Coordinates of N, CA and C and ligand atoms in Angstrom, one line a residue:
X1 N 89.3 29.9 147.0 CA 89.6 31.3 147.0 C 91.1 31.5 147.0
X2 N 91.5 32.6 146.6 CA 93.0 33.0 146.3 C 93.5 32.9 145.1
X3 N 95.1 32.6 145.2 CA 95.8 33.3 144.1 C 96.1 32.0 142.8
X4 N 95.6 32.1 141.9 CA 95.8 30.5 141.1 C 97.0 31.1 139.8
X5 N 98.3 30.8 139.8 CA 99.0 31.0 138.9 C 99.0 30.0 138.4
X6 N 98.6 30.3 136.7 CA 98.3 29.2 135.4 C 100.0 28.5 135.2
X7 N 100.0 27.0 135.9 CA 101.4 26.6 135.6 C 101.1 25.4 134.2
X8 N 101.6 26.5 132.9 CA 101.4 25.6 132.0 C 102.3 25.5 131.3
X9 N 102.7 24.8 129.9 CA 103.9 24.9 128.9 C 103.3 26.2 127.9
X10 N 102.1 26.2 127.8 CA 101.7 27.2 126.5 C 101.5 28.3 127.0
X11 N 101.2 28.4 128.7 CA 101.3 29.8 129.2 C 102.3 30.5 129.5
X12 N 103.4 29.4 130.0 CA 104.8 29.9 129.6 C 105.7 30.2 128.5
X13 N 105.3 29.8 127.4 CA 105.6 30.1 126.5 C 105.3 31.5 125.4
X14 N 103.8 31.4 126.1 CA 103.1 32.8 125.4 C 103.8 34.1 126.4
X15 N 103.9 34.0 127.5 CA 104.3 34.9 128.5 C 105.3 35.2 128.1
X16 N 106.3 34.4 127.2 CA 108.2 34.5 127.2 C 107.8 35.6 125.6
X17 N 107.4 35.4 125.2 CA 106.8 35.9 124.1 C 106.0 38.1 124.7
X18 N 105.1 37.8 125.7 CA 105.1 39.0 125.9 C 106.7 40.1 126.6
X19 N 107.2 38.8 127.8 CA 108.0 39.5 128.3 C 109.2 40.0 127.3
X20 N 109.3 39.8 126.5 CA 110.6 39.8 125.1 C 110.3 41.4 124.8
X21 N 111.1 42.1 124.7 CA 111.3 43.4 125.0 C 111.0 43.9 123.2
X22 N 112.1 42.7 122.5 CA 111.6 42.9 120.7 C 110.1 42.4 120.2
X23 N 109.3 41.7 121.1 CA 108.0 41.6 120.2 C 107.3 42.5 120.1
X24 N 107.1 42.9 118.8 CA 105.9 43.6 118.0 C 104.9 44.0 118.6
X25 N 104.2 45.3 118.7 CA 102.9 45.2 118.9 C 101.7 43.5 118.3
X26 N 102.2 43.5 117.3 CA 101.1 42.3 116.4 C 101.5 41.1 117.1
X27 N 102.0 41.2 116.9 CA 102.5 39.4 117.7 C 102.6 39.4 119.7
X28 N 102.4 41.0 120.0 CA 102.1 41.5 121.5 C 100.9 40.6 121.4
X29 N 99.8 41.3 120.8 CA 98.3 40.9 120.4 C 97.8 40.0 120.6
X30 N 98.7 39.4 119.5 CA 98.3 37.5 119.4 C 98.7 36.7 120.2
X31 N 100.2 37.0 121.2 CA 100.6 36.3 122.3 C 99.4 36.6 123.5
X32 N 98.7 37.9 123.5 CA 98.3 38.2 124.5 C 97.0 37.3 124.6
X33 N 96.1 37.2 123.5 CA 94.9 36.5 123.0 C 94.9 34.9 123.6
X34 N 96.4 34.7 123.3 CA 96.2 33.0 123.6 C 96.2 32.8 125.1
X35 N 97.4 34.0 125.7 CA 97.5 33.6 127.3 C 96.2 33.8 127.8
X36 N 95.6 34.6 127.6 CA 94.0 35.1 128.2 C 92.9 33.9 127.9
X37 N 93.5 33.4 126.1 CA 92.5 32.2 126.4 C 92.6 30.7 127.4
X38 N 93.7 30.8 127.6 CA 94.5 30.0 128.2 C 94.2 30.3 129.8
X39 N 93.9 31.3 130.2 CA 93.7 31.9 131.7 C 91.9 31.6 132.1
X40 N 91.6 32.0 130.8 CA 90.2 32.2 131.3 C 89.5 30.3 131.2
X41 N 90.5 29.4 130.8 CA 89.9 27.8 130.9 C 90.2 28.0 132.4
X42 N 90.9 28.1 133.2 CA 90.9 28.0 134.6 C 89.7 29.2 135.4
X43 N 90.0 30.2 135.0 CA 89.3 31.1 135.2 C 87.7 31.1 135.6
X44 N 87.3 30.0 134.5 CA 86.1 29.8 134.6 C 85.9 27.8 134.6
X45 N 86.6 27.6 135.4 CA 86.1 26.0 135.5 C 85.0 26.0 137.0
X46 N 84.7 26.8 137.4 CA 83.8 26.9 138.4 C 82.5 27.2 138.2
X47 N 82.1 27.8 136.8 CA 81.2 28.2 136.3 C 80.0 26.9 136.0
X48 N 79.0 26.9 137.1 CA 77.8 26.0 136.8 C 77.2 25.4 135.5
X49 N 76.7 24.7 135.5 CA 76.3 23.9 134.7 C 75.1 23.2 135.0
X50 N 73.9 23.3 133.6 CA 72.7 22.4 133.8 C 72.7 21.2 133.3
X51 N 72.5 19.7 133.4 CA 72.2 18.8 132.6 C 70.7 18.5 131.7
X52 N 70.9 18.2 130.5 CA 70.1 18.1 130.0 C 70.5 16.9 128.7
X53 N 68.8 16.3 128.4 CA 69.3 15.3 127.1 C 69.5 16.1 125.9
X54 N 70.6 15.6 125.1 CA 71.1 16.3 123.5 C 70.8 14.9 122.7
X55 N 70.4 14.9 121.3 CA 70.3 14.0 120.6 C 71.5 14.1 119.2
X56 N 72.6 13.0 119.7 CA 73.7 12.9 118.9 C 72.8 12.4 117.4
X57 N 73.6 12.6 116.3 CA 73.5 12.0 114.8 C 72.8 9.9 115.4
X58 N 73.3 9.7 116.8 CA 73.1 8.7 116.7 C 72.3 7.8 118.0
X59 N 72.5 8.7 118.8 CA 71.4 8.3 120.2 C 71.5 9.5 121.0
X60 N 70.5 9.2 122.0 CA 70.7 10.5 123.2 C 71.5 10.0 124.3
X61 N 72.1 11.6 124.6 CA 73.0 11.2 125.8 C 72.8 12.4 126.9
X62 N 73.6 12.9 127.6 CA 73.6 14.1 128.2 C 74.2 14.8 127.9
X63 N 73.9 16.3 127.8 CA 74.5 17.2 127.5 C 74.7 18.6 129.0
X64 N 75.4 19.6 128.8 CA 75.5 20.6 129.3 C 75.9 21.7 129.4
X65 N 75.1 22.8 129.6 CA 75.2 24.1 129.1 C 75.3 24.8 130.7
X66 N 75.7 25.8 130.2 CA 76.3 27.0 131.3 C 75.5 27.5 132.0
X67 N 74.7 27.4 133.2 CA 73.9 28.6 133.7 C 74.7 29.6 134.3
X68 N 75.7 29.7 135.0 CA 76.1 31.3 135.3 C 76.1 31.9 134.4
X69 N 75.8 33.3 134.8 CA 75.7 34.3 133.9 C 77.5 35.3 134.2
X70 N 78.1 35.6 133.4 CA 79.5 36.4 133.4 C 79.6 37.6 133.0
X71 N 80.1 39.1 134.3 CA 79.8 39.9 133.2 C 81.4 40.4 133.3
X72 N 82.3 40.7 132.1 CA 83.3 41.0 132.2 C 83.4 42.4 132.0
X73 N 84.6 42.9 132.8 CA 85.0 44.3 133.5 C 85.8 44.4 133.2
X74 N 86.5 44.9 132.0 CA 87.7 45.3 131.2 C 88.1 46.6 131.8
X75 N 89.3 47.2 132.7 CA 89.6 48.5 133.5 C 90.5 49.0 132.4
X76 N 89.8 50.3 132.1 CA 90.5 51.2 131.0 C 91.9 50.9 131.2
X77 N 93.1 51.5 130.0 CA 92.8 51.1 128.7 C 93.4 49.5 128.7
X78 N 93.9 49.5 128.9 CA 94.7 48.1 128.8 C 93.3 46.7 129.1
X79 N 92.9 46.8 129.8 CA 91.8 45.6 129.8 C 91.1 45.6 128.6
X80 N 91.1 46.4 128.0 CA 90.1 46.4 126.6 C 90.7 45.4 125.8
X81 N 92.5 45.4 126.1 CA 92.8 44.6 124.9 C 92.7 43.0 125.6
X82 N 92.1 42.6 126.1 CA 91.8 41.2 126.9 C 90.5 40.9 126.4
X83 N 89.8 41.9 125.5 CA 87.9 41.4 125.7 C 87.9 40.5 124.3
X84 N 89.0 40.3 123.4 CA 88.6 39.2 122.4 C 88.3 37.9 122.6
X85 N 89.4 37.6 123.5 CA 88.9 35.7 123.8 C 88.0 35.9 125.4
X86 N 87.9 36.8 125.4 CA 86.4 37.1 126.8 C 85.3 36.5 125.4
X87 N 85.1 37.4 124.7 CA 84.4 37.3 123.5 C 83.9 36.1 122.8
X88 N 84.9 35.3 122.2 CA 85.0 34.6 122.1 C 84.5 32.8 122.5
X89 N 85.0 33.2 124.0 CA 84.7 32.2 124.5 C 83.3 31.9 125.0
X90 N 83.0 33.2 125.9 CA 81.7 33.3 126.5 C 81.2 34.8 125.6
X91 N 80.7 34.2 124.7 CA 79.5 34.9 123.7 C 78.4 35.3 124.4
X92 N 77.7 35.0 125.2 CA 77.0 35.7 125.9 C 77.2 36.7 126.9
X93 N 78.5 36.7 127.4 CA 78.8 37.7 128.2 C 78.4 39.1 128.1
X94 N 77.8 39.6 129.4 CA 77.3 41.6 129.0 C 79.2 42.0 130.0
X95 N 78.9 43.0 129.6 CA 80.5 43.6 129.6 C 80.0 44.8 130.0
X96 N 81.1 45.5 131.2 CA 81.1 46.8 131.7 C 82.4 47.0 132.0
X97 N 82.8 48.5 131.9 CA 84.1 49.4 131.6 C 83.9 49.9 133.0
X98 N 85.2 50.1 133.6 CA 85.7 50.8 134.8 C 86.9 51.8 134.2
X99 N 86.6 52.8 134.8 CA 88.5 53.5 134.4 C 88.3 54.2 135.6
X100 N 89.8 53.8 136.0 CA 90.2 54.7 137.5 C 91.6 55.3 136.9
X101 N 91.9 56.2 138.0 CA 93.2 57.5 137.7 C 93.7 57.7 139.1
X102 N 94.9 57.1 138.8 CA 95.2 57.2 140.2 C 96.7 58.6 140.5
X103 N 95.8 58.9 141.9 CA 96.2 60.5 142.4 C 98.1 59.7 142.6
X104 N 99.1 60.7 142.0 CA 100.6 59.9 142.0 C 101.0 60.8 143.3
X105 N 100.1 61.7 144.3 CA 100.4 61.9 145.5 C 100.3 60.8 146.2
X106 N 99.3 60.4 147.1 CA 98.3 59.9 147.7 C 98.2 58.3 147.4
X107 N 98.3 58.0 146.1 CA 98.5 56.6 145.4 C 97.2 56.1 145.3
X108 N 95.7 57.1 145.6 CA 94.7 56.3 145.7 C 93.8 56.5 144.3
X109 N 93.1 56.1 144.0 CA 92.4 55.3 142.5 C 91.5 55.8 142.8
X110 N 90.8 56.5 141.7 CA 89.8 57.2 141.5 C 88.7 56.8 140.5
X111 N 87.7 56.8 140.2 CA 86.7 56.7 139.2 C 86.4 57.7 137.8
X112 N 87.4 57.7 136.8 CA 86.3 58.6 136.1 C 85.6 58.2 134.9
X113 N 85.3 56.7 135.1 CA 84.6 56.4 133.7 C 83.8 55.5 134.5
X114 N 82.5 54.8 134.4 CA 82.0 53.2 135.1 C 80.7 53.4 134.4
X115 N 80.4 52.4 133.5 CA 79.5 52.2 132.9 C 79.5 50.5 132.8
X116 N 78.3 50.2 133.8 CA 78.2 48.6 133.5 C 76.8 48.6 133.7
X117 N 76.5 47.1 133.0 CA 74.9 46.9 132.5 C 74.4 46.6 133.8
X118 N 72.7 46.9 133.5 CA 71.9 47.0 134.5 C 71.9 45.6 136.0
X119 N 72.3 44.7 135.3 CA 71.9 43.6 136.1 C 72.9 42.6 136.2
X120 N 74.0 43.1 137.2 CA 75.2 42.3 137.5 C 74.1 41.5 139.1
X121 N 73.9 41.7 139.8 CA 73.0 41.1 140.7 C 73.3 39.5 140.4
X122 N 73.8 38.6 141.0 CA 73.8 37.5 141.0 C 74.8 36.7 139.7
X123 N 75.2 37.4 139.3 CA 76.3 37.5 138.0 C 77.4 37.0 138.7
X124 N 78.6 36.6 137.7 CA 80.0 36.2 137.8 C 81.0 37.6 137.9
X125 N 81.3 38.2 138.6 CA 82.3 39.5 137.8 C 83.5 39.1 137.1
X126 N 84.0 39.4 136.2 CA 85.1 39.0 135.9 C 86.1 40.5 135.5
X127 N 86.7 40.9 136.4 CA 87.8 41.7 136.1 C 88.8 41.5 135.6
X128 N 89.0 42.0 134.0 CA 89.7 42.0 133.0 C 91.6 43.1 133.2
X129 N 92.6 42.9 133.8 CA 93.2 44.3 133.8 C 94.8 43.3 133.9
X130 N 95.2 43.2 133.0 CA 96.3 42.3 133.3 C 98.2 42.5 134.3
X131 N 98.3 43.9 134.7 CA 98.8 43.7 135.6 C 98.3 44.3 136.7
X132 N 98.6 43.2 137.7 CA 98.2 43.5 139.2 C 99.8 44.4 139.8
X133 N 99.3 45.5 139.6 CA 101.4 46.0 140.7 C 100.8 46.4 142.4
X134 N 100.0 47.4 142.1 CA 99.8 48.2 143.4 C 99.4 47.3 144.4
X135 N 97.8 47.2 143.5 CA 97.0 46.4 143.6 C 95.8 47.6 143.7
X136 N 96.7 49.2 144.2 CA 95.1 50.3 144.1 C 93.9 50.1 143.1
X137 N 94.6 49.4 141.9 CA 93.1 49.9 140.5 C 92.1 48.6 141.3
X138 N 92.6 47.7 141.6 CA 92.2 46.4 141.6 C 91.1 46.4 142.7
X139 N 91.7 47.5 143.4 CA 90.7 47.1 144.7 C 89.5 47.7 144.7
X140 N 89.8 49.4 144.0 CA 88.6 50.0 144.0 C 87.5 49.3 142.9
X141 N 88.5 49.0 142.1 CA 87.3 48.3 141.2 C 86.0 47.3 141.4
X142 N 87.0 46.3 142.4 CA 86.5 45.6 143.1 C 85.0 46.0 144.1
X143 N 85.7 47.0 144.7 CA 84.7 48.0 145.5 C 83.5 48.3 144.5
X144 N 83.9 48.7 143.7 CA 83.2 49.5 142.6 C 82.0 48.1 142.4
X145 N 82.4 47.3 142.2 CA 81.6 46.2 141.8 C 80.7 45.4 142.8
X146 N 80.8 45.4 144.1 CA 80.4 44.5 145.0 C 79.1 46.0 145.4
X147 N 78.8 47.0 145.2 CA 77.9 48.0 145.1 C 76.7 47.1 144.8
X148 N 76.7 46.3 143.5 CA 76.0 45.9 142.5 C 75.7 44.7 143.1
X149 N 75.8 44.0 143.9 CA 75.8 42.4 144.5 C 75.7 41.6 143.4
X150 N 77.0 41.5 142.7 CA 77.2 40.3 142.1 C 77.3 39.2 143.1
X151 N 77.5 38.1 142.6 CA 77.5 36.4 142.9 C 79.0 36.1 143.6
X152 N 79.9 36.7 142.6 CA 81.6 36.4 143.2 C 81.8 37.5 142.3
X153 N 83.4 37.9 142.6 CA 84.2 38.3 142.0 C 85.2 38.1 142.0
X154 N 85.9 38.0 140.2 CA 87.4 37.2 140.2 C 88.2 38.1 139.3
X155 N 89.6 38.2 139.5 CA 90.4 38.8 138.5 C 91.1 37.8 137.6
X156 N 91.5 38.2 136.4 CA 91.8 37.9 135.7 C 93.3 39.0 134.7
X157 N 94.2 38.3 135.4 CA 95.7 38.8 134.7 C 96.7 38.8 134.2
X158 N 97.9 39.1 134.2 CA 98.7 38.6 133.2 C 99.8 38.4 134.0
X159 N 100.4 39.6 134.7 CA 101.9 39.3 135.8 C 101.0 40.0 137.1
X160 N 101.3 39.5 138.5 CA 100.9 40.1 139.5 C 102.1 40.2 140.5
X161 N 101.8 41.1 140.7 CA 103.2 41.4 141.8 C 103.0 41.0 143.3
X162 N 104.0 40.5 143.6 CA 103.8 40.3 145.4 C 102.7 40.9 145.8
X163 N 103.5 42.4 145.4 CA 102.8 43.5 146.9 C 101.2 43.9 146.2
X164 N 100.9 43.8 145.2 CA 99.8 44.2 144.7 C 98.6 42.8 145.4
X165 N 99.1 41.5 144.9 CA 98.4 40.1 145.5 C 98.1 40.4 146.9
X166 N 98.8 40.6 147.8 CA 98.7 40.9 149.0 C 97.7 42.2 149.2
X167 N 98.1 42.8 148.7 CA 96.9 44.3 149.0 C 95.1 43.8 148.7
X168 N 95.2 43.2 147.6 CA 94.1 42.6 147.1 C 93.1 42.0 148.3
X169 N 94.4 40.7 148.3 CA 93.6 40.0 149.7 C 93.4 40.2 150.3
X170 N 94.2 40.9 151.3 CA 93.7 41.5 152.4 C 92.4 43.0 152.4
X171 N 92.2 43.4 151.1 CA 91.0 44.1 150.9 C 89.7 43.5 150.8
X172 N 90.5 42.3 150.1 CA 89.2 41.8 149.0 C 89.5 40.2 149.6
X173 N 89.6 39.7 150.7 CA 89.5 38.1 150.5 C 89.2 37.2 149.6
X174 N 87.9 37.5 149.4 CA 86.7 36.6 148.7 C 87.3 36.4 147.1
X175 N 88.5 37.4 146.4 CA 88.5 37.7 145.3 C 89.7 36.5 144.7
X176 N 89.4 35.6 144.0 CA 90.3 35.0 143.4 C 91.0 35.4 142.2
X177 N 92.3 35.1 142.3 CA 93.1 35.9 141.3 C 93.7 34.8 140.2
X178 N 93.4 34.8 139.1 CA 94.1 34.2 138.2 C 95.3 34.7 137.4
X179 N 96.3 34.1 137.6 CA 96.9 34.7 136.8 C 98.1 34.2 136.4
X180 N 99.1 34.4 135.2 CA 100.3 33.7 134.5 C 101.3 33.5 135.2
X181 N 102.0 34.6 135.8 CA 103.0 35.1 136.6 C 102.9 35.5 137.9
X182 N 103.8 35.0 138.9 CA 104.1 35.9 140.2 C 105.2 36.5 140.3
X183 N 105.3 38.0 139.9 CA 106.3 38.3 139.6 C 107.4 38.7 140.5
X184 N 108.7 39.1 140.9 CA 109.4 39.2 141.7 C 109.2 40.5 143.1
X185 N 109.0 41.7 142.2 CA 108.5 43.0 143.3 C 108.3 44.0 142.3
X186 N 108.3 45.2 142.8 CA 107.5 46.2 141.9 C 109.1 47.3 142.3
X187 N 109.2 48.1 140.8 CA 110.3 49.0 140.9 C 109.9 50.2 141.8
X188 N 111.0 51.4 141.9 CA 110.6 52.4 142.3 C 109.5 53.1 141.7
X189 N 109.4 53.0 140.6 CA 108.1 53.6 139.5 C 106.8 52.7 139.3
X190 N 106.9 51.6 140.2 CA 105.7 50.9 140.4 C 105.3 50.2 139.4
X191 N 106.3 49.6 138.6 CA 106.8 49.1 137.4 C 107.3 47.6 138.1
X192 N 106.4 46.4 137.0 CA 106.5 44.9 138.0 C 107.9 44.5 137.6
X193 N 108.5 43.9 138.4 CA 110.3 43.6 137.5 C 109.9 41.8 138.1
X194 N 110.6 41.1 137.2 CA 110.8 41.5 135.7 C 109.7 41.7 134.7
X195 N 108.7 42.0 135.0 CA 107.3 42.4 134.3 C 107.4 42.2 132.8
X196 N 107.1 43.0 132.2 CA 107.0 43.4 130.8 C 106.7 44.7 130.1
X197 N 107.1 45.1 131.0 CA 106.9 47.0 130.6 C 105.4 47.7 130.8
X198 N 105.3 48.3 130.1 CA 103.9 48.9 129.8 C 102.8 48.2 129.1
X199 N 101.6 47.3 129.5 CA 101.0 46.3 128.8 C 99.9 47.2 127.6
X200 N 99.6 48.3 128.2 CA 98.7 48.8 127.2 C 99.6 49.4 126.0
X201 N 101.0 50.3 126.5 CA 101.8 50.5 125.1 C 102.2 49.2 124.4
X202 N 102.5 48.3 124.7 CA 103.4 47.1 124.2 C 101.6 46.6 123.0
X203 N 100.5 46.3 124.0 CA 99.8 46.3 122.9 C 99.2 47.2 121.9
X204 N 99.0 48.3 122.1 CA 98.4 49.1 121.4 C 99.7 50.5 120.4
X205 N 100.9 50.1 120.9 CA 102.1 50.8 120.1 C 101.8 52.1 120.6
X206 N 101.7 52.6 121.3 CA 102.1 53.8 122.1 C 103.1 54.1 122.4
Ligands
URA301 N1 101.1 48.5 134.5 C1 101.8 48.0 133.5 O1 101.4 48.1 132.3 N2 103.1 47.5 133.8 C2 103.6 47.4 135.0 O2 104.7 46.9 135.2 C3 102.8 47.9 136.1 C4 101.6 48.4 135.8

């Protein structure tokens, strides 16, 4: 349990790529696709496994396939652009949307969207939302999910700030955090420095 920052060459390299103030939405995209696929090999090395015989072109050997079941939780808008290599990788995955709004008095996270499939119950959660700042969206979400008695729940992101990691934990213990970056602190506007700006504009050109 806790906080696993991806220390790699291709995750630092894709990161140097988001944080670059001149890259493109398109090449935002595509940097963003690789670090997530790159996040989610750690992300999911816990994920069970059955043995069974496979019959190669040339003899039998053992094979193995996945029994956990994963349902990923993309938190409006910006996690949506994370669900390709979710996709991708775990094809079977059922997927459920969270969107919280958080009150800019009060700082607390609200619900106005949550639609997830019927049968998280014993499932993997995988929270899709790639900056951790506050850590507010993170937690309710979290809340929002443990309703449902999934199996575990883990996040999955892109830069996480001090103060948001810490908020998490101490809400959410049990929740392991994956992610590229630990970033230095969060600005007066709750903005991660040296972050990367706005992740849902930078991808989606807003
Ligand atoms: N959300 C973002 O997109 N960027 C930040 O720096 C903080 C929250």
């Amino acid at each position: 349990m806790g906080l696993h920052v991806i220390d790699h060459p291709l995750v630092a390299h894709y990161l140097t790529r988001l944080r670059d103030r001149d890259t493109a939405p398109d090449e935002f995209r595509e940097a963003s696709d690789k670090i997530i696929t790159l996040l989610l090999y750690e992300a999911t090395r816990d994920l069970r496994t059955r043995a069974f015989r496979v019959n190669t072109p040339l003899e039998e050997t053992e094979g193995r396939a996945v029994t956990d079941s994963v349902v990923a939780v993309p938190i409006l808008r910006a996690g949506l652009g994370l669900m390709a290599p979710v996709l991708e990788l775990l094809p079977e995955v059922t997927v459920g949307y969270i969107g919280l709004e958080r009150d800019e008095r009060t700082a607390i996270a609200s619900r106005y969207y949550v639609k997830l499939p019927p049968d998280i119950r014993g499932k993997v959660a995988m929270i899709l939302d790639p900056m951790l700042a506050t850590g507010g969206t993170a937690i309710k979400a979290v809340e929002i999910l443990k309703e449902y008695g999934p199996q575990s729940v883990r996040l999955v992101c892109v830069v996480a700030a001090p103060e948001g990691i810490q908020a998490l934990q101490q809400a959410h213990p049990n929740v392991d955090i994956f992610a590229a970056a630990r970033d230095r602190q969060l600005n007066a506007a709750k903005y991660i420095m040296p972050g990367l700006g706005d992740y849902g504009d930078r991808l989606f050109g807003t």
